[in-house]
Short mmCIF file of C-alpha atoms in Angstrom, two decimals:
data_model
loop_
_atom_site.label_atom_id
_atom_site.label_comp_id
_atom_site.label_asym_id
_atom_site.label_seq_id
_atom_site.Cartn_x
_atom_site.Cartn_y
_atom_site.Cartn_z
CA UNK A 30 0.00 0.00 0.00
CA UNK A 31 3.21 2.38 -0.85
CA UNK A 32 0.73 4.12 -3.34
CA UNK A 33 -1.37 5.57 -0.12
CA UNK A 34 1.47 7.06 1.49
CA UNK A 35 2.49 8.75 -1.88
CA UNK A 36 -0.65 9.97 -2.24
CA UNK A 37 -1.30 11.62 1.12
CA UNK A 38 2.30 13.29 1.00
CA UNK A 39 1.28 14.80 -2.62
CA UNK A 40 -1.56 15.78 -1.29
CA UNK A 41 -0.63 17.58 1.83
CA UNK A 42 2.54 19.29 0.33
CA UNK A 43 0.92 20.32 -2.86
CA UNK A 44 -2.14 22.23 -0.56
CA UNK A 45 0.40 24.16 1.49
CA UNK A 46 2.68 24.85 -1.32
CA UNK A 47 -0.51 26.27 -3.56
CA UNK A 48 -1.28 28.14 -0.30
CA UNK A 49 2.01 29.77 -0.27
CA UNK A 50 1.89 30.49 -3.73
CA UNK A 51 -1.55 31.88 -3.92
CA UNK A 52 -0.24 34.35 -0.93
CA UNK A 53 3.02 35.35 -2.14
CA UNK A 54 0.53 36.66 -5.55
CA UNK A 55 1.37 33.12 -7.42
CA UNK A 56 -0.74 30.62 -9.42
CA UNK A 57 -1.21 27.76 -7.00
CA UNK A 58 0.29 25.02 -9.93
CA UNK A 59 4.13 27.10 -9.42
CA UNK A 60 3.75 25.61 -5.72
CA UNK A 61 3.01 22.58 -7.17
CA UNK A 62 5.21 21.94 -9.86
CA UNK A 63 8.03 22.82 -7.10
CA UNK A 64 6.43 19.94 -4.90
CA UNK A 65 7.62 17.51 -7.87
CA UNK A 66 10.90 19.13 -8.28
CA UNK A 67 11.41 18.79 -4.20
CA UNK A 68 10.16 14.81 -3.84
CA UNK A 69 11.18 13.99 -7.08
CA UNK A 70 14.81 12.70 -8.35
CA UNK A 71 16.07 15.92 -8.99
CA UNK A 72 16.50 16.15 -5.31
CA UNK A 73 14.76 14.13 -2.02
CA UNK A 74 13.95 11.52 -4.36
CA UNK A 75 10.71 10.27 -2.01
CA UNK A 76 8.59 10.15 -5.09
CA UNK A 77 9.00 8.47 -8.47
CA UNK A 78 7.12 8.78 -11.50
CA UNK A 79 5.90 5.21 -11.55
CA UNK A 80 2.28 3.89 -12.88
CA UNK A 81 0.30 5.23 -9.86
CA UNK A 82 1.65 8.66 -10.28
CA UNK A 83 1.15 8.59 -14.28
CA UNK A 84 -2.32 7.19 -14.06
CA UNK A 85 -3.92 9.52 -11.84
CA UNK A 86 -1.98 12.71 -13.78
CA UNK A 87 -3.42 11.28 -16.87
CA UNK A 88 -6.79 11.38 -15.41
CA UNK A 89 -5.78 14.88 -13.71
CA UNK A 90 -5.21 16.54 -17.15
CA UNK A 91 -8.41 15.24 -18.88
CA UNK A 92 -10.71 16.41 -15.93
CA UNK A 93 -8.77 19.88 -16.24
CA UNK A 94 -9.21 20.03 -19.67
CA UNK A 95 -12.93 18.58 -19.52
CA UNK A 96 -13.56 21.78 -17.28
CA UNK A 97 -12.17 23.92 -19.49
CA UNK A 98 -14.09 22.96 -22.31
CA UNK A 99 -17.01 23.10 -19.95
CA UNK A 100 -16.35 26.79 -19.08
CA UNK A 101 -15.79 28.01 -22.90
CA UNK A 102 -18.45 29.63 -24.51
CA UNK A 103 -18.93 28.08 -28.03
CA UNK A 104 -20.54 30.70 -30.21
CA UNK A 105 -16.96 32.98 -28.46
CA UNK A 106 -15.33 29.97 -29.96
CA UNK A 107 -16.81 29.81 -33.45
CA UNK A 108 -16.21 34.01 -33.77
CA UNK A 109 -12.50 33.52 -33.25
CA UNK A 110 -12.09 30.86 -35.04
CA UNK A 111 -9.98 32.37 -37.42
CA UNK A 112 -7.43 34.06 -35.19
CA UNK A 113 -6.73 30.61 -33.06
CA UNK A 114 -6.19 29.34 -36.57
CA UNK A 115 -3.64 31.70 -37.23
CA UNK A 116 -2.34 32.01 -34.20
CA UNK A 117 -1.92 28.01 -33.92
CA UNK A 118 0.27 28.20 -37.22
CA UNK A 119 2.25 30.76 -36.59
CA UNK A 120 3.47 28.96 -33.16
CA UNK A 121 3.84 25.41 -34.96
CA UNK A 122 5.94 27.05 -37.70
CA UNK A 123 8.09 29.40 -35.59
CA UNK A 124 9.44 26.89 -33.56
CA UNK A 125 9.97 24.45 -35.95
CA UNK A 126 12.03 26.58 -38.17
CA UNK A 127 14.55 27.96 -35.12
CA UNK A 128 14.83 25.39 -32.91
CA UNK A 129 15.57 23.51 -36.11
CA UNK A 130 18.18 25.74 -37.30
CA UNK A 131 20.01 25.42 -33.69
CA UNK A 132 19.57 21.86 -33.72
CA UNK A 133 21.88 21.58 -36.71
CA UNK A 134 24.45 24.17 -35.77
CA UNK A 135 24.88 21.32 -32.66
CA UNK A 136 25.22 18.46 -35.22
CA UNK A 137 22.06 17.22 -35.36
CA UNK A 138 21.22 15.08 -37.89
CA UNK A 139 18.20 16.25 -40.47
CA UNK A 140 16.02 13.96 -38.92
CA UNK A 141 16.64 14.65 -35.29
CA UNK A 142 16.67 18.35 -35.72
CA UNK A 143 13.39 18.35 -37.47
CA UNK A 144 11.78 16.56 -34.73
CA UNK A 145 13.28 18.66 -31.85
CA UNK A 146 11.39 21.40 -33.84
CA UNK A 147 8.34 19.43 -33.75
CA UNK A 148 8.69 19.06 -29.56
CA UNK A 149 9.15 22.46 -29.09
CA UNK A 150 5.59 23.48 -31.51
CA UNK A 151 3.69 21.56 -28.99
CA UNK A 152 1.80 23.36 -26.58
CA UNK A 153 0.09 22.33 -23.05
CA UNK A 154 -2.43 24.93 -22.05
CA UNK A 155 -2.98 23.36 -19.04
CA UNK A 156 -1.35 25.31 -16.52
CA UNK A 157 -2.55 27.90 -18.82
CA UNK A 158 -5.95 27.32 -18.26
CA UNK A 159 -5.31 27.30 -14.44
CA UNK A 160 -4.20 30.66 -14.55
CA UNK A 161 -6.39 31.89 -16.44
CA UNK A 162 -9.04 30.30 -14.16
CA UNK A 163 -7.74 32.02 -11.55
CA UNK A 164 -7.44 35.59 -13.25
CA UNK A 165 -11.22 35.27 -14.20
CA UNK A 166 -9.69 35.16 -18.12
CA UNK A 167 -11.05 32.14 -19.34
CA UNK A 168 -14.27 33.15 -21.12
CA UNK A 169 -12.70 36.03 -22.37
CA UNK A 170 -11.34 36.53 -26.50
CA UNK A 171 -7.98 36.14 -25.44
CA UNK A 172 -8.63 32.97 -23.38
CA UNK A 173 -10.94 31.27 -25.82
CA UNK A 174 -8.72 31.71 -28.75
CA UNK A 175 -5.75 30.51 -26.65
CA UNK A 176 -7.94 26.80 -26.33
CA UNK A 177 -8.78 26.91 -29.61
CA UNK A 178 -5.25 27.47 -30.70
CA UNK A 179 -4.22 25.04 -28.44
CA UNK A 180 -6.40 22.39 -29.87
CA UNK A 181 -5.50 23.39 -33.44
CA UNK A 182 -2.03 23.05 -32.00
CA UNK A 183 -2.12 19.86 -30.66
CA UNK A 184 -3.82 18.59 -34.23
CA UNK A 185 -1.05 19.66 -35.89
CA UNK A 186 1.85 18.37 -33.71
CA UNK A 187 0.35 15.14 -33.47
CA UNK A 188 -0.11 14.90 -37.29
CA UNK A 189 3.38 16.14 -38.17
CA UNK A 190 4.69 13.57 -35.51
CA UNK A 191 3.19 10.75 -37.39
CA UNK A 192 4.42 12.11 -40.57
CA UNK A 193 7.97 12.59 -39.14
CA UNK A 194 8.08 8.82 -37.14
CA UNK A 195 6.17 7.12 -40.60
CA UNK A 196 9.00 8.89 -42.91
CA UNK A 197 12.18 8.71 -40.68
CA UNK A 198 11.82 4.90 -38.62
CA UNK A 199 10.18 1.73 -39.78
CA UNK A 200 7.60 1.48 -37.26
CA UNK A 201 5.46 4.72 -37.39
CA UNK A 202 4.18 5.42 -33.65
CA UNK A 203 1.51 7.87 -32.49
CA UNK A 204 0.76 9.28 -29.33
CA UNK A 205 0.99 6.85 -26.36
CA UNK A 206 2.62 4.54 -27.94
CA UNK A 207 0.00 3.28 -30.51
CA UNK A 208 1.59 1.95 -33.84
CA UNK A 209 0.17 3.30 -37.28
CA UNK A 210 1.84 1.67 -39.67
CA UNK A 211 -0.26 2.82 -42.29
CA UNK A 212 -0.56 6.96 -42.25
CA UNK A 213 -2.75 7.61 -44.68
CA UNK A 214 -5.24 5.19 -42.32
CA UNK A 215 -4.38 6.95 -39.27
CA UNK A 216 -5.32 10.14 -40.58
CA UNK A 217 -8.31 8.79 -42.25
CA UNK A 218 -9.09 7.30 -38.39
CA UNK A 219 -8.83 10.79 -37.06
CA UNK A 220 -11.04 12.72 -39.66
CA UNK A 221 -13.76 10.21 -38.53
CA UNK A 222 -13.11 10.66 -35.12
CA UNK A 223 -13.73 14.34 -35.40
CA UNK A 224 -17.12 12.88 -37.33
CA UNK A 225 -18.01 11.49 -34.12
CA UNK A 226 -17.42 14.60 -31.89
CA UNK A 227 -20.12 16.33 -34.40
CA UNK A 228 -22.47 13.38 -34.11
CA UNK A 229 -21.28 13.33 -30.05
CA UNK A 230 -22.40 17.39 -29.83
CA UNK A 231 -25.78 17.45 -31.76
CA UNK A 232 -27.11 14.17 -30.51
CA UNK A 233 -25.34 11.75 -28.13
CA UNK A 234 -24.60 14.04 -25.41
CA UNK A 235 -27.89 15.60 -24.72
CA UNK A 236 -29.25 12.29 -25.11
CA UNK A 237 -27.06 10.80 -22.55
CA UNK A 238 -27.44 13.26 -20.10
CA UNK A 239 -31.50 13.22 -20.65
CA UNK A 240 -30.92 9.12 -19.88
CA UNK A 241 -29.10 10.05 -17.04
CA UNK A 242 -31.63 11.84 -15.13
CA UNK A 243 -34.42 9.16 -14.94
CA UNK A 244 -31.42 6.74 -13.74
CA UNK A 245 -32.27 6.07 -9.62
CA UNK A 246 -29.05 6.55 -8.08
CA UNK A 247 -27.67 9.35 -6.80
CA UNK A 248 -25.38 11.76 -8.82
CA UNK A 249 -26.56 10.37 -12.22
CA UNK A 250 -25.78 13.55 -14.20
CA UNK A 251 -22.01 13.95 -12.90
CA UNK A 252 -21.33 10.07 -13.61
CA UNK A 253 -22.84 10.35 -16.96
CA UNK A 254 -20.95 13.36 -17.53
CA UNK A 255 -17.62 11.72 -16.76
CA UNK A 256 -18.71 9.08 -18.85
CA UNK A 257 -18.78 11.18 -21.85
CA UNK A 258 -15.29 12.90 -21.03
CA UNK A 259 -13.44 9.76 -20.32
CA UNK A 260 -15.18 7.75 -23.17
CA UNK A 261 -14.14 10.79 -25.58
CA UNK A 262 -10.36 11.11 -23.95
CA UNK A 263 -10.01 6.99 -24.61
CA UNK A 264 -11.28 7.37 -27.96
CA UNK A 265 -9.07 10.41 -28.91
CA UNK A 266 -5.81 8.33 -27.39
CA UNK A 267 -6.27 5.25 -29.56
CA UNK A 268 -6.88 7.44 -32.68
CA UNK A 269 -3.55 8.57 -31.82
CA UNK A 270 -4.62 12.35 -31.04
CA UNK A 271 -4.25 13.75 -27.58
CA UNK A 272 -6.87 12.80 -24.90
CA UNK A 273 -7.00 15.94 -24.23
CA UNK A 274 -8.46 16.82 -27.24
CA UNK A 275 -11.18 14.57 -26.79
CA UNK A 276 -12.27 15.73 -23.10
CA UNK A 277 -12.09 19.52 -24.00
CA UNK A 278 -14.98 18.26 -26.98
CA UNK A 279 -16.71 16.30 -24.58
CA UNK A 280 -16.57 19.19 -21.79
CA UNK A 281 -17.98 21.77 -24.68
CA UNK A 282 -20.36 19.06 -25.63
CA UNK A 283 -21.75 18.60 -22.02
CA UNK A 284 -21.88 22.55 -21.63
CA UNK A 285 -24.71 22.85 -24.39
CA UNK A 286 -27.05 20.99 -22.51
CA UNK A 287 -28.87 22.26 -19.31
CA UNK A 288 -26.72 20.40 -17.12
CA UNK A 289 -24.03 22.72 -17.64
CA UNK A 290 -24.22 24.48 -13.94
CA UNK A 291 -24.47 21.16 -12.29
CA UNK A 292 -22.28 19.61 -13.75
CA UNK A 293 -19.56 22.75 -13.46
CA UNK A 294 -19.71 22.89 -10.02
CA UNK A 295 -19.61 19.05 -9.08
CA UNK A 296 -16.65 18.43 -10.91
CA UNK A 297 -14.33 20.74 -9.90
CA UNK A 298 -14.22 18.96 -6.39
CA UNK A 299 -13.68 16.19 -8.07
CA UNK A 300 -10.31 17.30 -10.15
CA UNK A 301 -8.92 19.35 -7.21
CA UNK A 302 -9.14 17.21 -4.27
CA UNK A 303 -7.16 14.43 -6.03
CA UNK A 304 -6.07 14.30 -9.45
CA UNK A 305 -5.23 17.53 -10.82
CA UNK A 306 -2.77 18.07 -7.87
CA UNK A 307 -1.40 14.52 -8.97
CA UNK A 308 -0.78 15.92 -12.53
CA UNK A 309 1.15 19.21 -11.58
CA UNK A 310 3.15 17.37 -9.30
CA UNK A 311 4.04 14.91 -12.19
CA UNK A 312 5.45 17.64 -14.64
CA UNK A 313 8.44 18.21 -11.80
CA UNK A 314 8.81 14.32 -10.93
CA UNK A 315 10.36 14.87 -14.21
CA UNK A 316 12.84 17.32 -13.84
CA UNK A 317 16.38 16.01 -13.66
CA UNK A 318 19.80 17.76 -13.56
CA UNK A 319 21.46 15.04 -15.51
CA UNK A 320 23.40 16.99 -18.49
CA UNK A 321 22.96 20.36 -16.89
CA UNK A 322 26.64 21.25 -16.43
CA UNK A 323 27.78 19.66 -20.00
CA UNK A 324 24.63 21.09 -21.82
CA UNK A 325 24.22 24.14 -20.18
CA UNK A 326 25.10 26.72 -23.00
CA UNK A 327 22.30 24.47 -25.47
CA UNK A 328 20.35 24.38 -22.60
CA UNK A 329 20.02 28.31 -22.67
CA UNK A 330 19.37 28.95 -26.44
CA UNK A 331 16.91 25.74 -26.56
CA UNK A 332 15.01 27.57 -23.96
CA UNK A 333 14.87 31.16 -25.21
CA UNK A 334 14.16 29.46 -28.95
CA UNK A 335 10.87 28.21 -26.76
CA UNK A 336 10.22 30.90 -24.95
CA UNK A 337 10.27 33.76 -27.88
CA UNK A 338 9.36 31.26 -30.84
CA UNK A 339 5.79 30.80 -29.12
CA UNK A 340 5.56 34.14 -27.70
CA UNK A 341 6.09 36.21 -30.66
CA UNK A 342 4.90 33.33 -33.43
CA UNK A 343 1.32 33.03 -31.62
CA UNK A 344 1.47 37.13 -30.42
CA UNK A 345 2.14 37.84 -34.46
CA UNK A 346 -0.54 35.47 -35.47
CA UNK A 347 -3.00 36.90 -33.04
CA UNK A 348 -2.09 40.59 -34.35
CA UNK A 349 -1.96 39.84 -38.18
CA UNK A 350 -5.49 39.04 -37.48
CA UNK A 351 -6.99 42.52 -36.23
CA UNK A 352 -6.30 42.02 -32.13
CA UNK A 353 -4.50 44.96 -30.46
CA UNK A 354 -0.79 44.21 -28.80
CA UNK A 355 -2.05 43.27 -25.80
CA UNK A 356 -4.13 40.51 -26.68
CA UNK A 357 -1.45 38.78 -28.30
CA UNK A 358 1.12 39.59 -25.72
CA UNK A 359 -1.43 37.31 -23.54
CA UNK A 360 -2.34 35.23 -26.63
CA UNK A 361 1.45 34.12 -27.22
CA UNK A 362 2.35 33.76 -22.99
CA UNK A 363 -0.53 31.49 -23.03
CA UNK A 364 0.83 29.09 -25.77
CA UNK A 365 4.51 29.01 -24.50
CA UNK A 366 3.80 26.35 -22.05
CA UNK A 367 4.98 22.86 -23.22
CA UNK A 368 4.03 20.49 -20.66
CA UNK A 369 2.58 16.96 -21.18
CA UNK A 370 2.10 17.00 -24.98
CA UNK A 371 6.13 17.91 -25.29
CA UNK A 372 6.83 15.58 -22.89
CA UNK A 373 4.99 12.59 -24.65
CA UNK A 374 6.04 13.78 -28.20
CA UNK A 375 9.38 13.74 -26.57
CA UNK A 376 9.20 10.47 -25.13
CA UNK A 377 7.68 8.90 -28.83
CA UNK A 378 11.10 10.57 -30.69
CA UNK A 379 13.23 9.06 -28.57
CA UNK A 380 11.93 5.41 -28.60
CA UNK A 381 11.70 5.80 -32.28
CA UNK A 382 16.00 7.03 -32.38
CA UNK A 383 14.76 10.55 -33.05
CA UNK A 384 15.82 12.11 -30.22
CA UNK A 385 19.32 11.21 -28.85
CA UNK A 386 20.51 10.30 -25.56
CA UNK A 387 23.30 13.00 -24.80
CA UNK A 388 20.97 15.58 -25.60
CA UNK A 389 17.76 13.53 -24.12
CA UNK A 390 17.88 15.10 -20.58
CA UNK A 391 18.57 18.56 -21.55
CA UNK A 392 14.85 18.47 -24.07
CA UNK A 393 13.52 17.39 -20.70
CA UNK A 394 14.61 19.92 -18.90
CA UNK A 395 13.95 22.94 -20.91
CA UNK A 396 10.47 21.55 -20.97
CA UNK A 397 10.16 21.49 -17.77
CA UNK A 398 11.67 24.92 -17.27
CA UNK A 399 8.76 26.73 -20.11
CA UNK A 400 5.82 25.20 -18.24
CA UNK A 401 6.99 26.68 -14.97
CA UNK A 402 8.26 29.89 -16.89
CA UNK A 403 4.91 30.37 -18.89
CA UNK A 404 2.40 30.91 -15.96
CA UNK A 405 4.20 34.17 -14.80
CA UNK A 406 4.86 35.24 -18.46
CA UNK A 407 1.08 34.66 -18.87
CA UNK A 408 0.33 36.21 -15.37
CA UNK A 409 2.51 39.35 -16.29
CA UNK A 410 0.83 39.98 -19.55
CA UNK A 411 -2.65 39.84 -18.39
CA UNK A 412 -1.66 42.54 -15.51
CA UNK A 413 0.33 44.89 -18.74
CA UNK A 414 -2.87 44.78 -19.69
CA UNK A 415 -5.00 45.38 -17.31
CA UNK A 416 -2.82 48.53 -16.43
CA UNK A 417 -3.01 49.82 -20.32
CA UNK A 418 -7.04 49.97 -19.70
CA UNK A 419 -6.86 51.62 -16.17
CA UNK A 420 -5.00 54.39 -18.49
#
């Protein structure tokens, strides 16, 4: 029973450290990610990233996700549309182009410097959404397009991944470790999936949750609900998209019925007490300081290539399409994040020889050191902001 003592140290740490964060002005996941970093191997060592831990931050990160697509307004969705469109390409194609470029000045080969491109276009929004949660940002244009873009995003990564594993290794593998052999089937695959999450949004949702409510137990609705998002999430993962792409669509799916409200505020317990916690805490189990010293000067570029490639790429594609400075100054902090989807793109490369060992840790770590960099990038924009209007 190991797992219960893991679990009740997360937990306890993680709540005062969120505390402390939240008081010292901030987000509540910075306290947690630092939790990871603490019990982790980069320095007590008390916690691994085993099963246990990975399970319940995979769950973590489709309930956070499921929420967010919960709280997003659709018809704000459909209107900017167009700008998380462009801003989406802009921050695949910026990154792919300079982190490529460095890759190769370092002796990359072709192959592996194309795909350490293709890690650094991904983009997590899930500490994103948290802060934007917290800043009361989420519903607004900027925070809408940043999920949309982020979804759009995470399309795109996935799909050049399977292009770049299908071309470059015998074995083509997607997401989570799912072989495609065939790409022109896997896409094929995911085009009907996204059939599905049509069919899912005009008629099987509302039907469930109408089902739901003449059930006699207690809590129907919410275990209907997490039906939908966790059915969705598998289906998206065997696909070989993101299951985070399917639990956003199945938390904007539930949102259009009338069960929204209920459903909003019974979840959230739900995510918080347990498994979200478990998922920020996750990000730093995987923080090392192997190839720090030896890498360090790669280290550095790698990480302001990140930084500035999905800053000013999504921040440019926000204002090519009519939003003031501002917006995209929050916009592009918002996408700089790399979290889980870098991390399992990462992990994909390097199983398929894409990604090599010497330079293996120091990908890791500059992964690591964007998602805990992005929520105060994201943090200070909003607050430039907020001071331009007070003007």
């Amino acid at each position: 029973m190991t797992y219960l003592g893991t679990l009740c140290l997360v937990l306890l740490t993680t709540a005062f450290a969120g505390s402390i964060s939240r008081r010292v002005g901030m987000p509540a996941v910075i306290g947690q990610l630092l939790v990871g970093i603490i019990l982790g191997p980069a320095m007590l060592d008390w916690v691994t990233s085993n099963n246990f831990v990975h399970i319940f931050s995979e769950i973590g990160v489709v309930i956070l996700m499921f929420m967010a697509g919960l709280e997003s307004d659709l018809d704000l969705l459909k209107k900017y549309l167009k700008p998380a469109t462009s801003v989406a390409l802009f921050g695949v194609i910026a990154p792919i182009i300079l982190v490529y470029l460095l890759g190769r000045i370092y002796n990359f080969t072709n192959e592996e410097a194309i795909f350490l491109g293709v890690t650094f276009a991904a983009t997590s929004v899930s500490i994103s959404v948290e802060v934007l949660k917290e800043l009361k940002k989420l519903d607004t244009k900027e925070g809408t397009t940043i999920l949309g873009a982020a979804v759009i995003d995470d399309i795109l990564a996935v799909l050049i991944l399977s292009v770049l594993v299908s071309i470059f290794s015998d074995v083509a593998q997607a997401e989570g470790g799912h072989t495609q052999s065939n790409l022109g089937v896997g896409i094929l695959i995911q085009v009907i999936y996204f059939i599905g999450i049509y069919l899912v949004f005009r008629w099987i949702a509302p039907l469930l949750m109408k089902i739901s409510e003449k059930l006699p137990i207690s809590s129907s609705e919410i275990l209907m609900s997490l039906v939908i998002c966790l059915g969705m999430a598998f289906f998206a993962d065997l696909v070989g998209l993101s299951a985070v792409v399917g639990s956003f669509f199945a938390g904007v799916a539930v949102a259009q019925t009338p069960y929204k409200q209920e459903i909003d505020s019974s979840i959230e317990p739900i995510g918080y007490a347990v498994f979200i916690p478990m998922f920020f805490v996750s990000i730093g189990l995987n923080m090392t300081f192997k190839g720090l010293l030896t890498n360090w000067l790669f280290i550095v570029i790698l990480l302001v290539l990140a930084l500035l490639t999905k800053w000013g790429g999504c921040g440019l594609g926000a204002k090519m399409l009519g939003m003031s400075w501002h917006s995209g100054d929050i916009i592009g902090a918002g996408m700089v994040s790399r979290g889980e989807m870098a991390l399992i793109i990462a992990q994909v490369g390097y199983e398929a020889h894409l990604l090599s060992d010497k330079f293996y840790s120091s990908v890791i770590i500059v992964i690591i050191l964007t998602t805990i960099i992005a929520p105060f990038m994201l943090k200070s924009a909003i607050m430039r902001q907020a001071k331009a209007e007070a003007k």
